[in-house]
Amino acid sequence: MSQILPPATLGMLGGGQLGRFFVLAAHEMGYKVWVLDPDKNSPAGLAADRHLCADYGDFAALDELANSCAAVTTEFENVPAATLEYLAKFLPVRPSADAVGICQNRVAEKMFLRNNGLPHAAFASINSEADLRDTPDELYPGILKVARFGYDGKGQARVKSREEAIAAFQAFHHEPCVLEQMLKLDYEVSVVLARDEHGKTKCFPVAENAHAKGILDISILPARSGTCQQDSAQELAEHLAERLGYIGTLAVEFFVSHGQLYVNEMAPRPHNSGHATVDACVTSQYEQQVRALCGLPLGDARAHSAAVMVNLLGDIWYDATQPGPDSHGAYREPDWSKLLTVPNLKLHLYGKHHARPGRKMGHFTVVDADPVKAHAVAMAARAAIG
Ligand code: ADP
Ligand code: MG
């Protein structure tokens, strides 16, 4: 494919914060971006040159996108495969419908890992209560996950026995699931990488991730020394991207259990744990997405600083000490001056209109040559903002 150069227009499927950062990166490089998302207040739609406010299956909107854009990508793994296949008849779509299709379904994802010899937790694919009755003992205690549309720990149940698994499967209305063995986690890491159309890959440093209530809480870049076999994680992620025939920015989440790496899941898009690449790396994960989409050579993925990224959830908009309309307390804007006065802290707010507990509203990244200092400053800032 010949290179797509500025001021071409690029298409983005999905209007969340990951799409918004893509828009900002593309704008800096001189591209225009059209966003398709059904939410009229979507963060990426608000920043785009044009927001097509329509469903992903709206063919009139897809035709408009195809007629105006030079290439299209996604920030959201749940775009229907049919949408990507339709667009691919008219213009380059990266990543491909096939790659997105594997990443958006946990059964397909686990089968892909198994078939390609990538290390993963033991699992069974579950379509019926009979499948659950046949599950081996080694899968308990386990975790039952719906195959489609789970995120941030939603659509998951921790189960100690077959009986609990059957009850959870009923609560999920018998939707297809995977049952995974529960691993004892030492910690979690992720590798974000970009792969171009010639198969050249650039990996960002391994990120170390801590979750709270199933949602990413903080991400440390690079992962602290001694915490994992960084080269092995990057090699596994590169191998995985190659087997997927992937073009674009890809994230691979890993568990580390008893010192061993296991692939948890993949995201066919930039990743929350890669936000720090904006402030700490020569090229961000979003710029790499633009570059891979446009057939440009990938940028240098090296980190020039250590960084600690902290997610800002909607919870901090509520003051539990003051009465409010519901049990969360009074609704008010957090006091951003507490963060904006820290000189090596970069605040990113996504422009979402209403904060809800658990909703990702923004994040901040502390960058420092010294990773220990970056961590200390980030923890103090987090404590200050609540
Ligand atoms: P999602 O991020 O889509 O909600 P994940 O499969 O990544 O779903 O699960 C969310 C979190 O739950 C993981 O980051 C991890 O902390 C925990 N978890 C998930 N699967 C397992 C497992 N098999 N063993 C131990 N912990 C797990
Ligand atoms: Mg996950």
Tab-separated table of N, CA, C and O in Angstrom, residues 238-288:
chain	number	residue	atom	x	y	z
A	238	GLU	N	5.366	-10.256	20.535
A	238	GLU	CA	5.723	-10.128	19.113
A	238	GLU	C	5.307	-11.363	18.332
A	238	GLU	O	4.790	-11.274	17.215
A	239	HIS	N	5.533	-12.522	18.947
A	239	HIS	CA	5.159	-13.780	18.289
A	239	HIS	C	3.642	-13.822	18.085
A	239	HIS	O	3.144	-14.192	17.015
A	240	LEU	N	2.929	-13.395	19.109
A	240	LEU	CA	1.466	-13.388	19.051
A	240	LEU	C	0.985	-12.464	17.917
A	240	LEU	O	0.114	-12.834	17.118
A	241	ALA	N	1.572	-11.273	17.831
A	241	ALA	CA	1.163	-10.307	16.789
A	241	ALA	C	1.425	-10.876	15.404
A	241	ALA	O	0.621	-10.709	14.485
A	242	GLU	N	2.552	-11.582	15.288
A	242	GLU	CA	2.889	-12.166	13.993
A	242	GLU	C	1.876	-13.254	13.616
A	242	GLU	O	1.393	-13.305	12.485
A	243	ARG	N	1.528	-14.090	14.600
A	243	ARG	CA	0.571	-15.169	14.324
A	243	ARG	C	-0.808	-14.612	13.970
A	243	ARG	O	-1.576	-15.251	13.251
A	244	LEU	N	-1.123	-13.430	14.513
A	244	LEU	CA	-2.410	-12.787	14.198
A	244	LEU	C	-2.354	-12.062	12.853
A	244	LEU	O	-3.385	-11.603	12.365
A	245	GLY	N	-1.164	-11.915	12.279
A	245	GLY	CA	-1.011	-11.123	11.057
A	245	GLY	C	-1.414	-9.682	11.301
A	245	GLY	O	-2.010	-9.013	10.452
A	246	TYR	N	-1.063	-9.200	12.482
A	246	TYR	CA	-1.617	-7.939	12.984
A	246	TYR	C	-0.965	-6.719	12.341
A	246	TYR	O	0.254	-6.672	12.186
A	247	ILE	N	-1.783	-5.719	12.017
A	247	ILE	CA	-1.246	-4.405	11.622
A	247	ILE	C	-1.918	-3.351	12.488
A	247	ILE	O	-3.143	-3.225	12.491
A	248	GLY	N	-1.109	-2.605	13.232
A	248	GLY	CA	-1.659	-1.564	14.105
A	248	GLY	C	-1.032	-1.655	15.486
A	248	GLY	O	0.024	-2.267	15.670
A	249	THR	N	-1.703	-1.026	16.455
A	249	THR	CA	-1.261	-1.079	17.854
A	249	THR	C	-2.027	-2.199	18.558
A	249	THR	O	-3.257	-2.261	18.461
A	250	LEU	N	-1.287	-3.063	19.235
A	250	LEU	CA	-1.871	-4.227	19.912
A	250	LEU	C	-1.396	-4.243	21.354
A	250	LEU	O	-0.230	-3.939	21.623
A	251	ALA	N	-2.287	-4.616	22.269
A	251	ALA	CA	-1.880	-4.778	23.671
A	251	ALA	C	-2.049	-6.230	24.073
A	251	ALA	O	-3.042	-6.865	23.712
A	252	VAL	N	-1.074	-6.745	24.797
A	252	VAL	CA	-1.148	-8.120	25.307
A	252	VAL	C	-1.003	-8.060	26.829
A	252	VAL	O	-0.003	-7.558	27.342
A	253	GLU	N	-2.031	-8.524	27.527
A	253	GLU	CA	-1.992	-8.562	28.999
A	253	GLU	C	-1.462	-9.921	29.434
A	253	GLU	O	-1.864	-10.952	28.892
A	254	PHE	N	-0.585	-9.889	30.429
A	254	PHE	CA	-0.016	-11.131	30.969
A	254	PHE	C	-0.264	-11.230	32.468
A	254	PHE	O	-0.256	-10.219	33.182
A	255	PHE	N	-0.420	-12.463	32.920
A	255	PHE	CA	-0.306	-12.767	34.345
A	255	PHE	C	1.105	-13.261	34.586
A	255	PHE	O	1.668	-13.960	33.733
A	256	VAL	N	1.656	-12.959	35.758
A	256	VAL	CA	2.871	-13.624	36.197
A	256	VAL	C	2.490	-14.419	37.441
A	256	VAL	O	2.006	-13.848	38.430
A	257	SER	N	2.634	-15.740	37.338
A	257	SER	CA	2.238	-16.619	38.437
A	257	SER	C	3.384	-17.592	38.692
A	257	SER	O	3.855	-18.245	37.739
A	258	HIS	N	3.845	-17.666	39.945
A	258	HIS	CA	5.019	-18.479	40.279
A	258	HIS	C	6.155	-18.215	39.304
A	258	HIS	O	6.823	-19.138	38.826
A	259	GLY	N	6.339	-16.948	38.950
A	259	GLY	CA	7.452	-16.548	38.094
A	259	GLY	C	7.269	-16.861	36.611
A	259	GLY	O	8.135	-16.555	35.800
A	260	GLN	N	6.119	-17.442	36.246
A	260	GLN	CA	5.876	-17.798	34.842
A	260	GLN	C	4.915	-16.809	34.197
A	260	GLN	O	3.974	-16.343	34.855
A	261	LEU	N	5.147	-16.542	32.914
A	261	LEU	CA	4.245	-15.650	32.167
A	261	LEU	C	3.104	-16.459	31.548
A	261	LEU	O	3.330	-17.531	30.975
A	262	TYR	N	1.888	-15.919	31.644
A	262	TYR	CA	0.724	-16.489	30.974
A	262	TYR	C	0.030	-15.351	30.237
A	262	TYR	O	-0.202	-14.287	30.834
A	263	VAL	N	-0.314	-15.557	28.967
A	263	VAL	CA	-1.090	-14.511	28.284
A	263	VAL	C	-2.492	-14.520	28.884
A	263	VAL	O	-3.131	-15.569	28.981
A	264	ASN	N	-2.978	-13.344	29.305
A	264	ASN	CA	-4.355	-13.241	29.784
A	264	ASN	C	-5.275	-12.928	28.618
A	264	ASN	O	-6.089	-13.755	28.220
A	265	GLU	N	-5.134	-11.748	28.029
A	265	GLU	CA	-5.996	-11.391	26.906
A	265	GLU	C	-5.289	-10.379	26.023
A	265	GLU	O	-4.271	-9.800	26.408
A	266	MET	N	-5.859	-10.180	24.837
A	266	MET	CA	-5.300	-9.214	23.890
A	266	MET	C	-6.345	-8.144	23.632
A	266	MET	O	-7.540	-8.405	23.679
A	267	ALA	N	-5.862	-6.948	23.296
A	267	ALA	CA	-6.766	-5.863	22.885
A	267	ALA	C	-6.264	-5.349	21.540
A	267	ALA	O	-5.104	-4.943	21.433
A	268	PRO	N	-7.130	-5.366	20.503
A	268	PRO	CA	-6.694	-4.992	19.155
A	268	PRO	C	-6.725	-3.485	18.963
A	268	PRO	O	-7.360	-2.968	18.043
A	269	ARG	N	-6.013	-2.776	19.817
A	269	ARG	CA	-6.122	-1.310	19.881
A	269	ARG	C	-5.118	-0.824	20.916
A	269	ARG	O	-4.532	-1.644	21.642
A	270	PRO	N	-4.931	0.498	21.017
A	270	PRO	CA	-4.149	1.000	22.158
A	270	PRO	C	-4.813	0.572	23.467
A	270	PRO	O	-5.974	0.150	23.478
A	271	HIS	N	-4.075	0.712	24.553
A	271	HIS	CA	-4.524	0.132	25.830
A	271	HIS	C	-4.341	1.143	26.942
A	271	HIS	O	-3.427	1.961	26.907
A	272	ASN	N	-5.200	1.030	27.940
A	272	ASN	CA	-5.111	1.902	29.110
A	272	ASN	C	-3.699	1.880	29.715
A	272	ASN	O	-3.163	2.918	30.114
A	273	SER	N	-3.062	0.713	29.736
A	273	SER	CA	-1.717	0.621	30.335
A	273	SER	C	-0.659	1.264	29.441
A	273	SER	O	0.497	1.367	29.844
A	274	GLY	N	-1.041	1.702	28.245
A	274	GLY	CA	-0.105	2.382	27.351
A	274	GLY	C	-0.282	3.890	27.332
A	274	GLY	O	0.404	4.586	26.578
A	275	HIS	N	-1.186	4.412	28.171
A	275	HIS	CA	-1.364	5.881	28.214
A	275	HIS	C	-0.044	6.596	28.477
A	275	HIS	O	0.206	7.674	27.948
A	276	ALA	N	0.800	5.996	29.326
A	276	ALA	CA	2.041	6.676	29.722
A	276	ALA	C	2.980	6.889	28.542
A	276	ALA	O	3.877	7.736	28.602
A	277	THR	N	2.770	6.133	27.447
A	277	THR	CA	3.646	6.319	26.285
A	277	THR	C	3.518	7.730	25.703
A	277	THR	O	4.433	8.208	25.047
A	278	VAL	N	2.384	8.392	25.952
A	278	VAL	CA	2.193	9.766	25.450
A	278	VAL	C	3.246	10.697	26.061
A	278	VAL	O	3.831	11.523	25.363
A	279	ASP	N	3.476	10.540	27.364
A	279	ASP	CA	4.353	11.471	28.066
A	279	ASP	C	5.767	10.943	28.268
A	279	ASP	O	6.665	11.722	28.574
A	280	ALA	N	5.953	9.629	28.115
A	280	ALA	CA	7.252	9.058	28.506
A	280	ALA	C	8.024	8.409	27.364
A	280	ALA	O	9.160	7.995	27.573
A	281	CYS	N	7.419	8.297	26.184
A	281	CYS	CA	8.115	7.603	25.087
A	281	CYS	C	8.322	8.535	23.894
A	281	CYS	O	7.595	9.510	23.716
A	282	VAL	N	9.291	8.192	23.084
A	282	VAL	CA	9.601	9.009	21.905
A	282	VAL	C	8.373	9.090	20.991
A	282	VAL	O	8.040	10.145	20.459
A	283	THR	N	7.701	7.959	20.827
A	283	THR	CA	6.488	7.891	20.005
A	283	THR	C	5.407	7.282	20.883
A	283	THR	O	5.674	6.317	21.598
A	284	SER	N	4.192	7.806	20.846
A	284	SER	CA	3.139	7.243	21.701
A	284	SER	C	2.475	6.053	21.006
A	284	SER	O	2.587	5.878	19.786
A	285	GLN	N	1.722	5.273	21.790
A	285	GLN	CA	0.979	4.153	21.189
A	285	GLN	C	-0.038	4.652	20.161
A	285	GLN	O	-0.380	3.931	19.223
A	286	TYR	N	-0.501	5.888	20.330
A	286	TYR	CA	-1.504	6.435	19.400
A	286	TYR	C	-0.838	6.885	18.094
A	286	TYR	O	-1.383	6.684	17.014
A	287	GLU	N	0.334	7.500	18.214
A	287	GLU	CA	1.052	7.868	16.990
A	287	GLU	C	1.422	6.606	16.212
A	287	GLU	O	1.341	6.574	14.978
A	288	GLN	N	1.807	5.540	16.919
A	288	GLN	CA	2.124	4.278	16.227
A	288	GLN	C	0.891	3.754	15.491
A	288	GLN	O	1.000	3.215	14.385
